Tab-separated table of C-alpha atoms in Angstrom:
chain	number	residue	atom	x	y	z
C	1140	UNK	CA	-12.383	-18.294	-56.962
C	1141	UNK	CA	-11.350	-20.689	-54.215
C	1142	UNK	CA	-8.348	-23.008	-53.938
C	1143	UNK	CA	-8.978	-26.093	-51.861
C	1144	UNK	CA	-6.068	-27.967	-50.285
C	1145	UNK	CA	-6.798	-31.270	-48.625
C	1146	UNK	CA	-10.240	-31.871	-50.111
C	1147	UNK	CA	-13.405	-31.266	-48.164
C	1148	UNK	CA	-15.616	-30.094	-51.032
C	1149	UNK	CA	-18.059	-31.805	-53.358
C	1150	UNK	CA	-17.591	-35.575	-53.422
C	1151	UNK	CA	-13.885	-35.432	-52.609
C	1152	UNK	CA	-12.547	-37.084	-49.492
C	1153	UNK	CA	-10.811	-34.795	-47.030
C	1154	UNK	CA	-7.186	-35.262	-46.012
C	1155	UNK	CA	-6.538	-36.134	-42.391
C	1156	UNK	CA	-3.218	-34.266	-42.497
C	1157	UNK	CA	-1.351	-31.917	-44.776
C	1158	UNK	CA	2.431	-32.284	-44.830
C	1159	UNK	CA	5.102	-29.938	-46.212
C	1160	UNK	CA	8.514	-31.249	-47.275
C	1161	UNK	CA	11.765	-29.655	-48.398
C	1162	UNK	CA	15.078	-31.088	-49.609
C	1163	UNK	CA	18.667	-29.842	-49.568
C	1164	UNK	CA	19.065	-30.187	-53.350
C	1165	UNK	CA	16.839	-29.973	-56.412
C	1166	UNK	CA	17.709	-33.561	-57.361
C	1167	UNK	CA	16.828	-35.206	-54.076
C	1168	UNK	CA	14.010	-37.738	-54.388
C	1169	UNK	CA	13.182	-37.849	-50.674
C	1170	UNK	CA	12.628	-34.665	-48.652
C	1171	UNK	CA	12.268	-33.972	-44.975
C	1172	UNK	CA	8.946	-33.076	-43.428
C	1173	UNK	CA	9.142	-29.479	-42.164
C	1174	UNK	CA	5.553	-28.652	-41.314
C	1175	UNK	CA	2.282	-30.502	-40.726
C	1176	UNK	CA	-1.354	-29.506	-40.289
C	1177	UNK	CA	-3.218	-32.236	-38.423
C	1178	UNK	CA	-6.854	-33.217	-38.600
C	1179	UNK	CA	-7.445	-31.171	-35.434
C	1180	UNK	CA	-6.147	-28.046	-37.191
C	1181	UNK	CA	-2.931	-27.909	-35.149
C	1182	UNK	CA	0.166	-26.754	-36.989
C	1183	UNK	CA	3.500	-28.387	-36.221
C	1184	UNK	CA	6.916	-27.122	-37.327
C	1185	UNK	CA	9.646	-29.553	-36.477
C	1186	UNK	CA	7.131	-31.968	-34.962
C	1187	UNK	CA	4.697	-34.444	-36.515
C	1188	UNK	CA	2.453	-34.403	-33.428
C	1189	UNK	CA	1.595	-30.761	-32.636
C	1190	UNK	CA	-0.160	-30.450	-29.291
C	1191	UNK	CA	-1.387	-26.860	-29.671
C	1192	UNK	CA	-2.617	-24.529	-32.418
C	1193	UNK	CA	1.017	-23.726	-33.252
C	1194	UNK	CA	3.720	-26.085	-31.984
C	1195	UNK	CA	7.371	-25.376	-32.856
C	1196	UNK	CA	9.993	-27.971	-31.922
C	1197	UNK	CA	13.757	-28.204	-32.390
C	1198	UNK	CA	16.720	-29.941	-30.794
C	1199	UNK	CA	20.375	-29.072	-30.375
C	1200	UNK	CA	19.757	-25.316	-30.344
C	1201	UNK	CA	17.329	-22.811	-28.939
C	1202	UNK	CA	13.839	-22.732	-30.436
C	1203	UNK	CA	12.989	-19.244	-31.619
C	1204	UNK	CA	9.851	-17.500	-32.831
C	1205	UNK	CA	10.552	-14.109	-34.476
C	1206	UNK	CA	8.264	-11.240	-35.405
C	1207	UNK	CA	10.053	-8.571	-37.447
C	1208	UNK	CA	9.232	-5.096	-38.650
C	1209	UNK	CA	11.341	-4.777	-41.795
C	1210	UNK	CA	11.358	-1.025	-42.174
C	1211	UNK	CA	12.966	-0.538	-38.737
C	1212	UNK	CA	14.689	-3.947	-38.285
C	1213	UNK	CA	12.961	-4.296	-34.901
C	1214	UNK	CA	12.543	-7.971	-34.042
C	1215	UNK	CA	10.633	-9.484	-31.141
C	1216	UNK	CA	11.877	-12.963	-30.278
C	1217	UNK	CA	10.478	-15.705	-28.090
C	1218	UNK	CA	13.411	-17.991	-27.282
C	1219	UNK	CA	13.310	-21.380	-25.491
C	1220	UNK	CA	16.679	-22.946	-24.705
C	1221	UNK	CA	17.988	-25.617	-22.399
C	1222	UNK	CA	16.386	-24.888	-19.001
C	1223	UNK	CA	15.650	-21.252	-19.868
C	1224	UNK	CA	13.294	-19.097	-21.873
C	1225	UNK	CA	12.879	-15.373	-22.517
C	1226	UNK	CA	11.164	-12.713	-24.614
C	1227	UNK	CA	13.537	-10.244	-26.298
C	1228	UNK	CA	13.362	-7.081	-28.378
C	1229	UNK	CA	16.603	-7.217	-30.312
C	1230	UNK	CA	16.906	-3.443	-30.889
C	1231	UNK	CA	15.437	-1.754	-27.834
C	1232	UNK	CA	13.393	-1.955	-24.640
C	1233	UNK	CA	10.545	-4.386	-23.964
C	1234	UNK	CA	7.129	-3.464	-22.622
C	1235	UNK	CA	3.950	-5.197	-21.558
C	1236	UNK	CA	0.747	-3.279	-22.106
C	1237	UNK	CA	-3.052	-3.392	-21.910
C	1238	UNK	CA	-5.996	-2.228	-23.936
C	1239	UNK	CA	-5.340	0.997	-25.839
C	1240	UNK	CA	-1.602	0.431	-26.126
C	1241	UNK	CA	-0.800	1.709	-22.650
C	1242	UNK	CA	2.598	0.421	-21.443
C	1243	UNK	CA	2.129	-0.937	-17.936
C	1244	UNK	CA	5.519	-2.582	-17.389
C	1245	UNK	CA	8.717	-1.435	-19.176
C	1246	UNK	CA	12.094	-3.138	-19.212
C	1247	UNK	CA	14.779	-0.705	-20.428
C	1248	UNK	CA	17.934	-1.759	-22.293
C	1249	UNK	CA	19.844	-0.997	-19.072
C	1250	UNK	CA	17.865	-3.734	-17.294
C	1251	UNK	CA	15.917	-1.247	-15.178
C	1252	UNK	CA	12.223	-2.065	-14.768
C	1253	UNK	CA	9.559	0.594	-14.784
C	1254	UNK	CA	5.924	0.324	-13.631
C	1255	UNK	CA	4.002	3.435	-14.563
C	1256	UNK	CA	7.027	4.857	-16.367
C	1257	UNK	CA	8.836	4.118	-19.642
C	1258	UNK	CA	12.043	5.778	-18.362
C	1259	UNK	CA	13.028	3.818	-15.254
C	1260	UNK	CA	16.167	5.115	-13.525
C	1261	UNK	CA	16.356	2.386	-10.866
C	1262	UNK	CA	16.377	-1.379	-10.932
C	1263	UNK	CA	12.656	-1.146	-9.953
C	1264	UNK	CA	11.094	2.268	-10.589
C	1265	UNK	CA	7.375	2.645	-9.668
C	1266	UNK	CA	5.693	5.935	-10.616
C	1267	UNK	CA	2.287	7.633	-10.613
C	1268	UNK	CA	-0.560	6.719	-8.318
C	1269	UNK	CA	-0.827	3.295	-6.894
C	1270	UNK	CA	0.398	1.114	-4.079
C	1271	UNK	CA	3.182	-1.407	-3.612
C	1272	UNK	CA	2.113	-4.557	-1.803
C	1273	UNK	CA	3.681	-7.834	-0.851
C	1274	UNK	CA	1.695	-10.304	1.193
C	1275	UNK	CA	-1.550	-12.180	1.372
C	1276	UNK	CA	-4.224	-9.459	1.377
C	1277	UNK	CA	-4.757	-6.276	-0.638
C	1278	UNK	CA	-4.647	-2.619	0.319
C	1279	UNK	CA	-8.442	-2.266	0.328
C	1280	UNK	CA	-8.454	0.821	2.560
C	1281	UNK	CA	-6.411	2.758	-0.063
C	1282	UNK	CA	-4.536	4.662	2.716
C	1283	UNK	CA	-1.256	2.751	2.488
C	1284	UNK	CA	1.485	3.102	-0.121
C	1285	UNK	CA	3.598	0.110	0.925
C	1286	UNK	CA	2.742	-2.998	2.933
C	1287	UNK	CA	4.902	-6.004	3.769
C	1288	UNK	CA	3.375	-9.058	5.404
C	1289	UNK	CA	4.383	-12.663	6.090
C	1290	UNK	CA	2.658	-15.941	6.892
C	1291	UNK	CA	0.311	-15.607	3.937
C	1292	UNK	CA	-0.661	-12.084	4.931
C	1293	UNK	CA	-1.616	-12.777	8.524
C	1294	UNK	CA	1.382	-11.042	10.173
C	1295	UNK	CA	2.091	-7.319	9.676
C	1296	UNK	CA	5.769	-6.587	9.165
C	1297	UNK	CA	5.994	-3.114	7.683
C	1298	UNK	CA	3.387	-0.482	6.706
C	1299	UNK	CA	3.933	2.946	5.180
C	1300	UNK	CA	0.840	5.067	5.135
C	1301	UNK	CA	-0.027	7.808	2.673
C	1302	UNK	CA	0.497	10.455	5.427
C	1303	UNK	CA	4.131	9.297	5.875
C	1304	UNK	CA	3.635	7.339	9.098
C	1305	UNK	CA	5.587	4.083	9.256
C	1306	UNK	CA	4.422	1.105	11.220
C	1307	UNK	CA	6.516	-1.901	12.167
C	1308	UNK	CA	4.314	-4.729	13.482
C	1309	UNK	CA	1.184	-2.595	13.084
C	1310	UNK	CA	-1.058	-1.692	10.202
C	1311	UNK	CA	-2.235	1.512	11.839
C	1312	UNK	CA	0.827	3.638	12.755
C	1313	UNK	CA	-0.174	6.696	14.742
C	1314	UNK	CA	3.207	8.439	14.509
C	1315	UNK	CA	6.041	8.897	12.045
C	1316	UNK	CA	7.511	5.662	13.448
C	1317	UNK	CA	5.169	3.354	15.324
C	1318	UNK	CA	6.669	0.049	16.584
C	1319	UNK	CA	4.380	-2.616	18.016
C	1320	UNK	CA	6.703	-4.727	20.107
C	1321	UNK	CA	10.148	-4.333	21.566
C	1322	UNK	CA	12.941	-2.378	19.920
C	1323	UNK	CA	16.699	-2.439	20.166
C	1324	UNK	CA	18.943	0.550	19.341
C	1325	UNK	CA	22.687	0.078	19.321
C	1326	UNK	CA	23.555	3.640	18.302
C	1327	UNK	CA	22.678	7.158	19.409
C	1328	UNK	CA	18.973	8.097	19.229
C	1329	UNK	CA	18.544	11.851	19.303
C	1330	UNK	CA	15.604	14.201	19.567
C	1331	UNK	CA	13.638	11.982	21.954
C	1332	UNK	CA	11.922	13.637	24.913
C	1333	UNK	CA	10.467	11.604	27.786
């Protein structure tokens, strides 16, 4: 058996919107609209003009969307306040994952962030294979573990290769420390032979 709400079957005319009302008392004659389904299929809670599939609106306090697992009391919240917004797990860490449930980015309750680890011990803790890159081009040669560039990736600032060589101003350091350009040392430099 089917239950039809809003018409749309047989010779009945369809509704262009479905509205849900509640009242503060059982004797109230006029309620307040709490939710609406528009003719476009958009659902609005706290708004009569939902702009997306689900549109939640509120004023005077933060808008919250909660997803709760009742047997563990774990709750995932999406909160939008005045000039801020965040995603929160109220009882533990928060992770972002990909297909298969693999956690790719993990934020611990301490605030430490892990990439490739669910137990970060530093503010940013990157583990396992992979490179760290900041700049305008990628590490396509797969021989570098860290690259820092400026000017949209056109100027090499710092390069650490997989063999341990460090380049400053060069992407191809040929020694443990390879500086392309002038250097200035204000302290003692030891172990250097002419």
